[in-house]
C-alpha positions in Angstrom: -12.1 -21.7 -28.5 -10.3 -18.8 -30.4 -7.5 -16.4 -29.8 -6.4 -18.3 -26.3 -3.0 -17.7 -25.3 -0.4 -19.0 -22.6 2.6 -20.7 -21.5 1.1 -23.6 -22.0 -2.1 -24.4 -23.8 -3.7 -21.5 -25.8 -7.1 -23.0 -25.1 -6.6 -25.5 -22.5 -4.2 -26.7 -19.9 -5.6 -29.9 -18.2 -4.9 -33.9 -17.0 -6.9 -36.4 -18.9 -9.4 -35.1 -21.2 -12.0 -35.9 -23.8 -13.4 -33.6 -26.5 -16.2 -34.0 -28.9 -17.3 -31.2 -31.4 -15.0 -28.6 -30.9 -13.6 -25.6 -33.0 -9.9 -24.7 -31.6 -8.7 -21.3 -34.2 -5.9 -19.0 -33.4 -4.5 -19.9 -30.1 -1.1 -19.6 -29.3 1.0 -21.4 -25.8 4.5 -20.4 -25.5 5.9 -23.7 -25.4 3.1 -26.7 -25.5 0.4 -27.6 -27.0 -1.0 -23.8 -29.0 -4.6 -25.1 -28.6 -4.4 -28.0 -25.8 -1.5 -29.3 -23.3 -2.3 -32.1 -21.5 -0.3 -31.5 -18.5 2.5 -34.2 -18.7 -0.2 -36.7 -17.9 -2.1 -39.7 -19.8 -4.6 -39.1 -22.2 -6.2 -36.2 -24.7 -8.7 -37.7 -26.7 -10.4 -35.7 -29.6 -13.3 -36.3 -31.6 -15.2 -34.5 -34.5 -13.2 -31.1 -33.8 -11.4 -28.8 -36.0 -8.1 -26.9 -35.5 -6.9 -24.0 -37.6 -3.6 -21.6 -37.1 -3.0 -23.1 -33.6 0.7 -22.4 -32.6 3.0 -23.2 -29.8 5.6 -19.8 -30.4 9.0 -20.2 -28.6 11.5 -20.0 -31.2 13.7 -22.5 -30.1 11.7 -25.1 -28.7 7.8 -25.7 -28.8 5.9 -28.7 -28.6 2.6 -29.1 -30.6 1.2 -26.7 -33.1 -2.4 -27.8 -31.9 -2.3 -30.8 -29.2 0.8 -31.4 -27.0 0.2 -34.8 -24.8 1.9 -37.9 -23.5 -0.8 -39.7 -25.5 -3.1 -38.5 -27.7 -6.3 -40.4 -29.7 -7.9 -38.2 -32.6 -10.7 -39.5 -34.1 -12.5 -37.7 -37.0 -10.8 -34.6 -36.9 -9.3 -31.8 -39.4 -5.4 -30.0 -38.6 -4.9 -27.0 -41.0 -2.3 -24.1 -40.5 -1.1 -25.0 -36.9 2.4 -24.5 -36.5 5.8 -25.5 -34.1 8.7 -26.7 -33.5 8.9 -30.3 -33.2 5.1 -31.9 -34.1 3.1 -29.2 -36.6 -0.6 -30.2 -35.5 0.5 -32.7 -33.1 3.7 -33.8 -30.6 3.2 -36.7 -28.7 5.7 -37.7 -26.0 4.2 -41.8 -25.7 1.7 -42.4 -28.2 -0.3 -41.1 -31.0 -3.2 -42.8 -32.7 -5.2 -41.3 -35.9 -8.3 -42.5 -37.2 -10.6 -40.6 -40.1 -8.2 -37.8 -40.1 -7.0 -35.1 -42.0 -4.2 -33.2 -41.5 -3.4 -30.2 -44.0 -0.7 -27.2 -44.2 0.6 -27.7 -40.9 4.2 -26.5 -40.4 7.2 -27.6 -37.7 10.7 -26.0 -38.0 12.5 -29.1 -36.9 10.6 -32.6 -36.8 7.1 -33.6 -37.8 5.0 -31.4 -39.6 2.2 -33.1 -39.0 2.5 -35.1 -36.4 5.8 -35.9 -34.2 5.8 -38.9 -31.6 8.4 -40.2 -29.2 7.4 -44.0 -28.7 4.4 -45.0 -31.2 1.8 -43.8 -34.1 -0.9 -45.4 -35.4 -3.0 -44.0 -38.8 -5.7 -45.5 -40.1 -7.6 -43.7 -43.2 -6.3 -40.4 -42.1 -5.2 -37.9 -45.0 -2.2 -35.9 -44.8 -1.2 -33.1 -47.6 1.5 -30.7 -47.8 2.7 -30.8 -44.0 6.1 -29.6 -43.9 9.2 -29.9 -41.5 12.0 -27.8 -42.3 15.1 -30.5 -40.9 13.1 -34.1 -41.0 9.7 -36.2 -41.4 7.1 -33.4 -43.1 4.5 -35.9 -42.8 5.1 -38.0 -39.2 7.8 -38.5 -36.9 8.6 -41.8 -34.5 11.8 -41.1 -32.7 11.9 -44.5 -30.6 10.5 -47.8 -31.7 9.8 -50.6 -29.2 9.8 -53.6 -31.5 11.7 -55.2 -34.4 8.1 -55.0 -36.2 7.2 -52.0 -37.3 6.5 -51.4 -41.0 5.0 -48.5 -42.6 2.7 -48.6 -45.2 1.3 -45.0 -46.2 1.3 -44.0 -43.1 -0.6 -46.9 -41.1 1.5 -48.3 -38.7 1.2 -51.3 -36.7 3.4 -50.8 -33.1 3.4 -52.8 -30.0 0.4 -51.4 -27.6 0.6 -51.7 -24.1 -2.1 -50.8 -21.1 -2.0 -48.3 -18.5 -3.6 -47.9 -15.0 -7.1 -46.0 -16.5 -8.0 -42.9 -15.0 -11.4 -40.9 -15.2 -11.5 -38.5 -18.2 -12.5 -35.1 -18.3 -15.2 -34.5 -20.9 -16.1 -31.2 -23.0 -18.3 -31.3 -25.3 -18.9 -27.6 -27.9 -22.4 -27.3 -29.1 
């Protein structure tokens, strides 16, 4: 997917989604998600994909440099150069979880310039290197937590999980 553009998601506007193996470079969404918006609904998993100079573009308020999502799961996956507002590579407005990641470069003028998520993130051996937010959080962003145990410990996170009503994903696969 390369030099998408839109209101919202550059590359894709959908519901539930899962993507394996996919290259997402310069694509742009006014206000979510520069590569991938998932629609205010559930779940954008992402697996084995790369995403480079991905922006969402409204100069007041974007969502998601690369993926904008009420949940999002990245598994294996490289963020360089994307760019927004709140959430550099990634905004999620629920959850966030990060396994075998690396995030590099990415940029948000307010909040998370990596990754910025309302309710929880989880990290597990993900690397993150000079991500930068311009007011707070360069790295990652929680605004809300749930429980009185969160702790941080470079980066991995351990946040109440809870279970939703499942709902068939859509699958795309980039050969």
């Amino acid at each position: 997917f390369i030099n998408g553009y839109a209101f919202r998601g550059g590359a894709i506007f959908t519901e539930n989604l899962k993507i394996y193996d996919c290259n997402f470079i310069n694509n742009s969404a006014i206000m979510y998600g520069g590569a991938i918006d998932g629609a205010d609904h559930l779940t954008i998993e992402v697996y084995n994909s790369y995403f480079r100079n991905n922006s969402a573009t409204n100069e007041t308020l974007s969502y998601g440099g690369a993926i904008c999502s009420k949940s999002a799961r990245i598994y294996n996956s490289t963020f360089e150069f994307n760019s927004a507002i709140n959430g550099g590579a990634i905004n999620g407005q629920f959850d966030v979880t990060i396994f075998n990641s690396t995030f590099v470069n990415n940029t948000a003028k307010q909040t998370g310039g990596a990754v910025a998520s309302l309710i929880s993130l989880n990290v597990d051996n993900s690397t993150f290197i000079n991500n930068t937010a311009y007011l707070y959080y360069d790295g990652l962003k929680i605004e809300y937590i749930l429980n009185e145990d969160y702790t941080v410990d470079k980066y991995e996170t351990d946040i109440m999980h809870y279970t939703k009503n499942k709902k068939e994903l859509g699958l795309i696969t980039c050969v």
